[in-house]
Coordinates of C-alpha atoms and ligand atoms in Angstrom, one line a residue:
M56 CA 61.3 138.7 100.5
I57 CA 65.0 139.1 99.8
H58 CA 67.5 136.8 101.5
L59 CA 70.8 138.3 102.7
L60 CA 73.9 136.3 103.3
D61 CA 75.5 138.1 106.3
Y62 CA 78.6 136.2 107.3
G63 CA 79.4 138.9 109.9
A64 CA 82.0 141.1 108.4
G65 CA 81.5 144.6 107.1
N66 CA 78.6 147.0 107.0
V67 CA 75.6 145.0 106.0
R68 CA 73.2 147.4 107.6
S69 CA 73.4 149.7 104.6
V70 CA 72.5 146.9 102.2
R71 CA 69.5 146.1 104.4
N72 CA 68.5 149.8 104.4
A73 CA 68.9 149.9 100.6
I74 CA 66.6 146.9 100.2
N75 CA 64.1 148.3 102.6
S76 CA 64.2 151.7 100.7
F77 CA 62.6 149.8 97.8
G78 CA 59.9 148.4 100.0
F79 CA 61.3 144.8 100.2
Q80 CA 61.7 142.8 103.4
V81 CA 65.0 141.2 104.3
A82 CA 65.5 137.7 105.7
D83 CA 68.8 136.4 106.8
A84 CA 69.9 133.2 105.1
K85 CA 71.2 131.3 108.1
Q86 CA 71.4 127.7 106.7
P87 CA 73.0 126.4 103.5
E88 CA 69.7 125.1 102.3
E89 CA 68.2 128.6 102.6
I90 CA 71.0 129.9 100.4
V91 CA 70.0 127.4 97.7
A92 CA 66.3 127.8 98.1
A93 CA 66.0 131.6 98.4
D94 CA 64.1 133.3 95.6
K95 CA 66.6 136.2 95.5
L96 CA 69.9 136.3 97.4
I97 CA 72.2 139.2 98.1
F98 CA 75.7 138.4 99.2
P99 CA 77.4 141.6 100.4
G100 CA 80.5 142.6 102.3
V101 CA 84.0 143.6 102.6
G102 CA 86.9 141.9 104.3
N103 CA 89.8 139.7 103.9
F104 CA 89.5 137.0 101.2
G105 CA 91.0 134.3 103.5
V106 CA 88.7 135.2 106.4
V107 CA 85.6 135.3 104.2
M108 CA 86.4 132.0 102.5
G109 CA 87.1 130.4 105.8
R110 CA 83.7 131.5 107.2
L111 CA 81.9 130.4 104.0
A112 CA 83.5 126.9 104.1
A113 CA 83.0 126.4 107.9
S114 CA 79.3 127.2 107.6
G115 CA 78.6 125.1 104.5
F116 CA 77.7 128.3 102.6
A117 CA 80.5 127.9 100.0
E118 CA 79.0 124.7 98.6
A119 CA 75.5 126.1 98.8
L120 CA 76.6 129.2 96.8
R121 CA 78.2 127.0 94.2
Q122 CA 74.9 125.1 93.9
R123 CA 72.8 128.2 93.7
I124 CA 74.9 129.9 91.0
A125 CA 75.1 126.7 89.0
L126 CA 71.2 126.7 89.1
G127 CA 71.4 130.3 87.8
K128 CA 69.1 131.6 90.6
P129 CA 68.9 135.4 91.1
T130 CA 72.0 136.3 93.1
F131 CA 73.7 139.7 93.6
G132 CA 77.3 139.7 95.0
I133 CA 79.0 142.8 96.2
C134 CA 82.7 143.6 96.6
I135 CA 84.4 140.6 98.3
A136 CA 81.6 138.4 97.0
L137 CA 82.7 139.1 93.4
Q138 CA 86.2 138.2 94.3
A139 CA 85.1 135.0 96.1
M140 CA 83.6 133.8 92.8
F141 CA 87.1 133.4 91.3
E142 CA 89.6 130.6 91.8
G143 CA 91.8 132.4 94.4
S144 CA 93.3 135.7 95.5
E145 CA 96.8 137.0 96.2
E146 CA 95.3 138.3 99.5
A147 CA 95.2 134.7 100.7
P148 CA 97.7 132.5 98.8
G149 CA 96.6 128.8 98.9
V150 CA 93.0 129.6 99.8
A151 CA 90.6 128.4 97.2
G152 CA 87.8 130.7 96.1
L153 CA 84.4 129.4 94.9
G154 CA 86.0 128.7 91.6
I155 CA 82.9 129.6 89.6
I156 CA 84.8 132.1 87.4
P157 CA 88.2 131.2 85.9
G158 CA 90.9 133.5 87.0
Q159 CA 92.7 135.1 89.9
V160 CA 92.2 138.1 92.2
R161 CA 95.4 140.2 92.3
R162 CA 96.6 143.2 94.4
F163 CA 96.7 146.6 92.8
F164 CA 100.3 147.5 92.2
K165 CA 101.7 150.4 90.2
P166 CA 104.3 152.9 91.4
G167 CA 102.5 156.1 92.6
L168 CA 99.0 154.3 92.6
A169 CA 97.3 154.8 96.0
V170 CA 96.1 151.4 97.3
P171 CA 93.4 150.7 98.4
Q172 CA 91.4 152.3 95.6
I173 CA 88.9 154.3 97.7
G174 CA 86.3 156.5 95.9
W175 CA 84.3 157.1 92.8
N176 CA 85.4 155.5 89.5
N177 CA 83.4 154.8 86.4
L178 CA 83.1 151.7 84.2
K179 CA 82.7 150.5 80.7
L180 CA 79.7 148.2 80.2
W181 CA 80.6 145.5 77.6
R182 CA 77.0 144.3 76.9
D183 CA 73.5 145.3 77.7
S184 CA 72.3 144.2 81.1
P185 CA 68.8 144.7 82.6
Y186 CA 70.6 145.4 85.9
F187 CA 72.1 148.6 84.4
A188 CA 68.8 149.8 82.9
G189 CA 68.7 153.6 83.4
Y190 CA 72.5 153.7 84.1
G191 CA 74.0 156.8 82.4
G192 CA 77.7 156.2 83.0
E193 CA 77.8 157.8 86.5
R194 CA 80.7 157.1 88.8
L195 CA 80.2 154.4 91.4
Y196 CA 81.9 153.8 94.8
F197 CA 84.8 151.4 95.0
V198 CA 86.8 150.5 98.1
H199 CA 89.3 147.6 97.6
S200 CA 93.0 146.7 97.3
F201 CA 92.5 143.6 95.2
Y202 CA 90.9 143.3 91.8
A203 CA 89.6 140.5 89.5
D204 CA 92.0 139.9 86.6
L205 CA 90.5 139.9 83.1
N206 CA 91.6 137.0 80.9
E207 CA 90.4 135.1 77.8
N208 CA 88.7 132.5 80.0
N209 CA 86.5 134.9 82.0
R210 CA 85.4 137.3 79.3
D211 CA 82.0 135.5 79.0
W212 CA 81.4 136.5 82.7
T213 CA 82.7 140.1 82.3
L214 CA 79.9 142.6 82.2
A215 CA 82.0 145.8 83.0
T216 CA 85.6 146.9 83.4
T217 CA 87.1 149.8 85.2
S218 CA 90.4 151.6 84.9
Y219 CA 92.7 151.9 87.9
G220 CA 96.4 151.2 87.2
G221 CA 95.1 149.1 84.3
E222 CA 91.7 147.7 83.2
Y223 CA 90.1 145.2 85.6
I224 CA 86.7 143.4 86.0
S225 CA 84.3 145.6 88.0
A226 CA 81.1 143.6 87.3
V227 CA 80.4 140.1 86.3
A228 CA 77.1 138.6 85.2
K229 CA 75.6 135.5 83.6
G230 CA 71.9 134.9 83.5
E231 CA 70.3 136.0 86.7
V232 CA 73.6 136.1 88.6
I233 CA 75.5 139.4 88.9
A234 CA 78.3 140.6 91.1
T235 CA 79.9 144.1 91.3
Q236 CA 83.2 145.2 92.8
F237 CA 81.7 148.6 93.6
H238 CA 79.1 149.0 96.4
P239 CA 75.7 149.8 94.9
E240 CA 74.4 150.5 98.4
K241 CA 77.1 153.2 98.8
S242 CA 77.0 154.7 95.3
G243 CA 74.1 157.2 95.7
E244 CA 71.1 157.1 93.4
A245 CA 73.1 155.5 90.5
G246 CA 74.0 152.6 92.7
L247 CA 70.5 152.3 94.2
N248 CA 69.1 152.1 90.7
I249 CA 71.3 149.1 89.9
L250 CA 70.3 147.3 93.1
G251 CA 66.6 148.3 92.4
N252 CA 66.8 146.7 89.0
F253 CA 67.8 143.4 90.6
L254 CA 65.2 143.6 93.3
K255 CA 62.4 144.4 91.0
R256 CA 63.2 141.9 88.2
R257 CA 60.6 139.3 87.6
Q258 CA 61.1 137.4 84.4
T259 CA 64.0 135.2 83.6
L260 CA 66.8 136.8 81.8
T261 CA 67.0 136.1 78.1
V262 CA 69.9 138.4 77.1
A263 CA 72.6 136.3 75.6
S264 CA 75.9 136.6 77.5
D265 CA 78.1 137.3 74.5
S266 CA 81.7 137.7 75.4
A267 CA 83.1 141.1 76.3
A268 CA 85.6 140.9 73.5
A269 CA 83.0 140.4 70.9
C270 CA 81.3 143.8 71.0
P271 CA 82.3 147.4 71.7
P272 CA 81.3 148.8 75.1
K273 CA 77.6 149.4 75.3
Q274 CA 78.0 152.2 77.7
E275 CA 81.1 154.3 77.8
P276 CA 81.9 156.1 81.1
S277 CA 80.2 159.5 81.5
G278 CA 83.6 161.2 82.0
P279 CA 87.2 160.4 81.5
P280 CA 88.1 157.0 83.1
G281 CA 89.8 157.0 86.5
L282 CA 89.3 157.7 90.1
A283 CA 87.6 161.1 91.0
K284 CA 88.8 163.3 93.8
R285 CA 86.5 163.0 96.9
I286 CA 84.9 165.9 98.7
I287 CA 84.1 164.8 102.3
A288 CA 81.8 166.6 104.7
C289 CA 82.9 166.2 108.3
L290 CA 80.7 166.5 111.4
D291 CA 82.5 166.9 114.7
V292 CA 80.0 165.6 117.2
R293 CA 79.8 165.9 121.0
A294 CA 77.3 166.5 123.8
N295 CA 76.7 170.1 124.6
D296 CA 76.4 171.3 128.2
E297 CA 72.7 170.4 128.2
G298 CA 73.7 166.8 127.2
D299 CA 72.3 167.0 123.7
L300 CA 74.4 165.5 120.9
V301 CA 75.2 168.3 118.5
V302 CA 77.4 169.0 115.5
T303 CA 80.1 171.4 116.7
K304 CA 83.2 173.0 115.2
G305 CA 86.5 173.9 116.6
D306 CA 88.7 176.9 115.9
Q307 CA 92.1 175.4 116.3
Y308 CA 90.2 172.6 118.1
D309 CA 88.5 175.0 120.6
V310 CA 84.8 174.3 120.2
R311 CA 83.6 176.8 122.7
E312 CA 82.5 180.4 121.9
E313 CA 82.0 182.6 125.0
G314 CA 82.1 179.4 127.0
I315 CA 79.3 177.6 125.1
V316 CA 79.9 174.6 122.9
R317 CA 79.1 175.8 119.4
N318 CA 76.0 174.1 118.1
L319 CA 75.9 174.0 114.3
G320 CA 73.0 171.5 113.9
Q321 CA 71.7 168.0 114.3
P322 CA 74.0 165.2 113.2
V323 CA 71.5 163.1 111.2
A324 CA 69.8 166.1 109.5
L325 CA 73.1 167.6 108.5
A326 CA 74.4 164.3 107.1
E327 CA 71.3 163.9 105.0
R328 CA 71.6 167.5 103.7
Y329 CA 75.2 166.9 102.7
Y330 CA 74.3 163.6 101.0
R331 CA 71.6 165.4 99.0
E332 CA 74.1 168.1 98.1
G333 CA 76.6 165.6 96.6
A334 CA 79.1 164.9 99.4
D335 CA 81.2 161.9 98.3
E336 CA 81.5 160.7 101.9
I337 CA 80.3 161.7 105.4
A338 CA 82.6 161.5 108.4
F339 CA 81.4 161.7 112.0
L340 CA 84.0 162.5 114.6
N341 CA 83.0 161.9 118.2
I342 CA 85.4 164.5 119.6
T343 CA 85.0 163.6 123.2
G344 CA 85.4 159.9 122.4
F345 CA 88.6 159.8 124.3
R346 CA 86.6 160.0 127.5
D347 CA 83.2 158.5 126.5
F348 CA 82.6 154.8 126.3
P349 CA 81.2 154.4 122.8
L350 CA 79.3 151.1 123.5
Q351 CA 77.4 152.9 126.2
D352 CA 77.4 156.1 124.2
Q353 CA 74.3 155.0 122.5
P354 CA 73.5 158.4 120.9
M355 CA 76.5 158.0 118.6
L356 CA 75.4 154.5 117.5
E357 CA 71.9 155.8 117.0
V358 CA 73.2 158.7 114.8
L359 CA 74.9 156.1 112.6
E360 CA 71.8 153.8 112.5
K361 CA 69.5 156.7 111.6
T362 CA 71.9 158.2 109.1
S363 CA 72.5 154.9 107.3
E364 CA 68.8 154.6 106.6
K365 CA 68.8 157.6 104.3
V366 CA 72.4 158.3 103.3
F367 CA 73.8 155.9 100.6
V368 CA 77.4 157.1 100.4
P369 CA 80.2 155.9 102.7
L370 CA 80.1 156.8 106.4
T371 CA 83.2 157.0 108.6
I372 CA 83.0 157.2 112.4
G373 CA 85.9 158.2 114.6
G374 CA 86.3 159.0 118.2
G375 CA 86.9 156.5 121.0
I376 CA 87.8 153.6 118.8
R377 CA 90.1 151.7 121.2
A378 CA 90.0 149.0 123.9
F379 CA 87.8 149.8 126.9
T380 CA 87.0 148.3 130.3
D381 CA 83.6 149.4 131.5
K382 CA 82.7 150.2 135.1
N383 CA 81.7 146.6 135.7
G384 CA 85.2 145.5 134.7
K385 CA 84.0 144.0 131.3
H386 CA 86.7 144.4 128.7
Y387 CA 86.0 145.4 125.2
S388 CA 88.7 145.2 122.5
A389 CA 89.0 147.9 119.9
L390 CA 87.8 145.2 117.5
D391 CA 84.6 144.9 119.6
V392 CA 84.1 148.6 119.5
A393 CA 84.7 148.9 115.7
G394 CA 82.5 145.9 115.0
R395 CA 79.6 147.6 116.9
Y396 CA 80.1 150.7 114.8
F397 CA 80.2 148.7 111.5
R398 CA 77.0 146.9 112.5
A399 CA 75.5 150.3 113.2
G400 CA 76.2 151.4 109.6
A401 CA 79.8 152.6 109.4
D402 CA 81.9 151.7 106.4
K403 CA 85.2 152.9 107.9
I404 CA 86.3 153.6 111.4
S405 CA 88.9 156.2 112.2
I406 CA 91.5 155.9 115.0
G407 CA 93.1 159.0 116.4
S408 CA 94.6 159.0 119.9
D409 CA 95.1 155.2 120.0
A410 CA 97.0 155.2 116.8
V411 CA 99.6 157.5 118.5
A412 CA 99.8 155.2 121.5
T413 CA 100.2 152.2 119.1
V414 CA 103.1 154.0 117.3
E415 CA 104.8 154.9 120.6
A416 CA 104.6 151.2 121.6
Y417 CA 105.9 150.2 118.2
L418 CA 108.9 152.5 118.5
R419 CA 109.6 151.3 122.0
R420 CA 109.5 147.7 120.9
G421 CA 111.1 148.2 117.6
A422 CA 108.5 146.0 115.9
A423 CA 104.7 145.3 115.6
D424 CA 103.2 142.8 118.1
G425 CA 100.2 142.0 115.9
A426 CA 97.8 143.0 118.7
S427 CA 97.3 146.7 118.0
P428 CA 93.8 147.9 117.2
I429 CA 95.0 148.8 113.7
E430 CA 96.2 145.3 113.0
E431 CA 93.2 143.6 114.6
I432 CA 90.6 145.6 112.7
S433 CA 92.4 145.6 109.4
R434 CA 92.9 141.8 109.6
V435 CA 89.2 141.2 109.9
Y436 CA 87.6 144.0 108.0
G437 CA 90.3 144.9 105.6
A438 CA 92.7 147.8 105.4
Q439 CA 90.1 149.9 103.6
A440 CA 88.0 150.0 106.7
V441 CA 90.7 151.6 108.9
V442 CA 91.4 155.3 108.7
I443 CA 94.1 157.0 110.9
S444 CA 93.0 160.5 112.0
V445 CA 96.1 162.7 112.6
D446 CA 95.9 165.8 114.8
P447 CA 99.2 167.5 114.3
R448 CA 100.5 170.9 115.1
R449 CA 103.6 172.8 113.9
V450 CA 106.8 172.8 116.0
Y451 CA 109.3 175.3 114.7
V452 CA 113.0 174.6 114.9
T453 CA 116.1 176.4 113.9
N454 CA 118.2 173.3 113.4
P455 CA 116.2 170.5 111.7
S456 CA 118.9 167.8 112.0
A457 CA 118.9 168.2 115.8
S458 CA 115.1 167.8 116.0
G459 CA 115.0 164.0 115.5
H460 CA 111.9 164.5 113.3
A461 CA 110.9 164.8 109.7
C462 CA 111.3 168.5 109.1
I463 CA 110.3 170.7 106.2
K464 CA 111.6 174.1 105.2
T465 CA 108.5 176.2 105.5
K466 CA 107.3 179.3 103.6
F467 CA 105.7 180.4 106.9
P468 CA 108.6 181.1 109.4
G469 CA 108.0 180.6 113.1
P470 CA 107.5 183.4 115.7
G471 CA 111.3 183.6 116.1
G472 CA 111.9 183.5 112.4
E473 CA 112.5 179.8 112.4
K474 CA 112.7 178.5 108.9
Y475 CA 112.0 174.8 109.7
C476 CA 109.2 172.9 111.4
W477 CA 108.0 169.4 112.0
Y478 CA 104.4 168.3 112.7
Q479 CA 103.9 167.0 116.3
C480 CA 101.1 164.5 116.8
T481 CA 98.7 165.1 119.6
V482 CA 96.1 163.0 121.5
K483 CA 92.8 163.8 123.2
G484 CA 91.8 166.3 120.5
G485 CA 95.1 168.3 120.6
R486 CA 95.2 168.5 124.4
E487 CA 98.4 166.5 124.7
G488 CA 101.5 166.6 122.4
R489 CA 103.6 163.5 121.8
D490 CA 107.2 163.0 120.6
I491 CA 105.9 161.5 117.3
D492 CA 105.8 163.4 114.0
A493 CA 103.1 163.1 111.3
V494 CA 105.4 161.1 108.9
Q495 CA 106.3 158.6 111.6
L496 CA 102.6 158.1 112.5
A497 CA 101.4 157.8 108.9
T498 CA 104.2 155.4 107.7
I499 CA 104.1 153.1 110.7
C500 CA 100.3 152.9 110.7
E501 CA 100.4 152.1 107.0
R502 CA 102.8 149.3 107.8
L503 CA 100.4 148.0 110.5
G504 CA 97.6 147.8 108.0
A505 CA 95.8 151.1 108.0
G506 CA 94.1 151.9 104.7
E507 CA 93.8 155.7 104.7
I508 CA 95.1 158.8 106.5
L509 CA 92.8 161.6 107.6
L510 CA 95.3 164.4 107.9
N511 CA 93.9 167.3 110.1
C512 CA 95.9 170.3 111.1
I513 CA 95.4 172.0 114.4
D514 CA 97.0 175.3 113.2
R515 CA 94.7 175.5 110.2
D516 CA 91.5 174.1 111.8
G517 CA 88.6 176.5 111.4
G518 CA 90.8 179.2 110.0
N519 CA 89.4 179.4 106.5
Q520 CA 93.0 180.2 105.3
G521 CA 93.3 177.1 103.2
F522 CA 94.9 173.7 103.9
D523 CA 98.4 173.3 105.2
L524 CA 99.8 172.3 101.8
E525 CA 103.3 171.7 103.2
L526 CA 102.0 169.2 105.8
I527 CA 99.9 167.3 103.3
A528 CA 102.6 167.2 100.6
Q529 CA 105.0 165.8 103.2
V530 CA 102.7 163.0 104.4
K531 CA 101.3 162.2 101.0
A532 CA 104.9 161.7 99.7
A533 CA 105.6 159.3 102.6
V534 CA 102.8 156.8 102.1
S535 CA 101.1 154.8 99.4
I536 CA 97.7 154.7 101.0
P537 CA 95.1 157.4 100.2
V538 CA 95.4 160.7 102.1
I539 CA 92.5 163.0 103.0
A540 CA 93.4 166.7 103.3
S541 CA 91.6 168.3 106.2
S542 CA 91.5 171.6 108.1
G543 CA 91.3 175.2 107.0
A544 CA 89.2 175.2 103.8
G545 CA 87.7 178.7 103.5
K546 CA 86.7 178.9 99.8
A547 CA 86.0 176.6 96.8
S548 CA 89.4 177.3 95.2
H549 CA 91.2 175.9 98.3
F550 CA 90.2 172.4 97.0
P551 CA 91.7 172.3 93.5
E552 CA 94.7 174.0 95.1
V553 CA 95.3 171.2 97.7
F554 CA 94.8 168.5 95.0
R555 CA 97.2 170.1 92.6
E556 CA 99.8 171.1 95.2
T557 CA 99.9 167.9 97.2
G558 CA 98.3 165.0 95.3
A559 CA 95.8 164.4 98.1
D560 CA 93.2 161.8 97.2
A561 CA 90.3 163.6 99.0
A562 CA 89.6 166.8 100.8
L563 CA 87.5 167.3 103.9
A564 CA 85.8 170.4 105.3
A565 CA 83.4 171.2 108.1
G566 CA 83.0 174.9 109.0
I567 CA 82.4 176.3 105.5
F568 CA 79.6 173.7 104.9
H569 CA 78.0 174.0 108.3
R570 CA 77.9 177.8 108.1
N571 CA 76.6 177.7 104.5
E572 CA 79.5 179.8 103.3
V573 CA 80.5 177.4 100.4
A574 CA 78.3 174.7 98.8
I575 CA 79.6 171.3 97.9
S576 CA 78.5 171.9 94.3
E577 CA 80.7 175.0 94.2
V578 CA 83.7 173.0 95.4
K579 CA 83.1 170.4 92.8
A580 CA 82.6 173.0 90.0
A581 CA 86.0 174.6 91.0
C582 CA 87.7 171.2 90.9
A583 CA 86.1 170.3 87.5
A584 CA 87.1 173.8 86.1
A585 CA 90.7 173.0 87.2
G586 CA 90.6 169.8 85.1
L587 CA 90.2 167.4 88.1
L588 CA 87.9 164.3 88.0
V589 CA 85.0 164.8 90.3
R590 CA 81.6 162.9 90.7
Ligands
1PR153 O1 91.4 160.4 119.5 O2 90.5 158.3 118.4 O3 89.2 159.5 120.2 O4 89.4 160.5 117.9 C1 89.0 161.8 118.1 C2 88.6 162.3 116.8 O5 88.0 163.6 117.0 C3 89.8 162.6 115.9 O6 89.5 162.3 114.6 C4 90.1 164.1 116.1 O7 90.6 164.6 114.9 C5 88.8 164.6 116.4 N1 88.8 165.7 117.3 C6 89.1 165.7 118.6 N2 88.9 166.9 119.1 C7 88.6 167.7 118.1 C8 88.3 169.2 118.3 O8 88.0 169.9 117.3 N3 88.3 169.7 119.5 N4 88.1 167.4 115.7 C9 88.5 167.0 117.0 C10 89.2 167.7 114.9 C11 89.0 167.7 112.5 C12 87.9 167.9 111.6 C13 87.8 169.4 111.2 C14 88.8 169.8 110.1 C15 88.2 170.7 109.2 N5 88.6 168.3 113.7 O9 86.7 167.6 112.1 O10 86.6 169.4 110.6 O11 89.8 170.3 110.9 O12 87.6 171.8 109.8 P1 87.4 173.1 109.0 O13 87.0 172.7 107.6 O14 86.3 173.8 109.7 O15 88.7 173.8 109.0 P2 90.2 159.6 119.1

């Protein structure tokens, strides 16, 4: 029996599924005494340091964790749990951590460095560890804006370090206690193996915890250090005319062919296929979410629940993430909707139409009111859990300065020979244009706490002509959060092209994967051949 400390923030379902995949049962530790008494305890989660420490203190769990770790009982901490072991964090000045490891947690900061770090990085192992038995230096999945700072007083705890804007602590261990900044339950087979080593261990650890400085790295990274470019498979999902939930695909957002909703496969089966084929993330977009009510749209929740049982890389869900009032007049906030999706197995939620409405309100008011879905969800689950999905289309102009928008001089003149264009944001899957441009949307959403931009392009969608490099370069230059290039991929070489030309952090495709025209492995080979870091 493995006990799980679920304090209610973040996608714990995937940790449960990972534990079950090894044949172990999970029990929730609900009382402080259970935390101390449990044979093995896993403490997972993402979220805001201040919120997490507040919940741990209020429930008496903080003191129980200190006791347990002082007893050296088998404990595995994930992500925010590693950070909580330190004395404090810049994310919540004045809030004490558990204080088990000397040192502070700091915010990534380096000009040009995308924050949060989202994706696959590798690590240096500074000593042998039974938890890393069988680890061959593979990249693991990180998603965080703050890092544990290495210093002379915590080297004895430091098991591994990772390079991102500098060297930081990515795993700590002492005796039977281990914590990782990366998510083993989201790091594919390499991550599951690390978790499995913890779950299957029987004897007490005898390996001495010599300090990190005393010996050279036991395991160098398998490839150059640093964050890899992510290749994301995207599944646009909606009910077809018979009411079955299918994976479909638009051509400039038109998903019908001869009047019939294109059916490119079953959501869960396709997601499992892409996981096996090496996708770094899977994104589900419920493209009629603007009119469905997700909490009654059980099929979408069921797709997530089933997918997270077999797919151990990050899952993003978009479509209909906004406040709702159901037919009985019961109100659900965007936070309620997002929380339901996280509990169903999503790691990130993506907001499309409602982000445009939020930015329109922001521009009318001239400031944030702290109540937008972006701010609400980011405050509780962290910026890295909030993706903004942008559905822009080109608007050509002859006189950019008169447009009132962020224009570019384009290589592809408009129908009237116009040499300039801006990118108009739309809502409801491109059905309605708004007087907001992609740069306004991205920069204001970043300011409100979004952690990533999913940058689609209606003009390029389904066209196989390559990504809209001018659009992606314009938005990437305007924000410091990661940007996912989307729309238009037609061949493997379109991926290294978009990374090289725009600095995008990830690239997403749908049609070429669903139609088996290009394999994910071909895309990664093309990126590696172009000298890019890939998993
Ligand atoms: O507005 O918050 O309810 O979210 C709706 C979500 O659904 C948004 O993320 C929006 O982008 C998406 N969406 C809505 N309608 C459509 C449509 O196609 N009719 N999908 C749609 C947009 C984006 C990607 C697509 C890329 C790559 N598609 O799914 O895969 O363009 O395609 P390609 O590689 O085949 O070119 P809300």
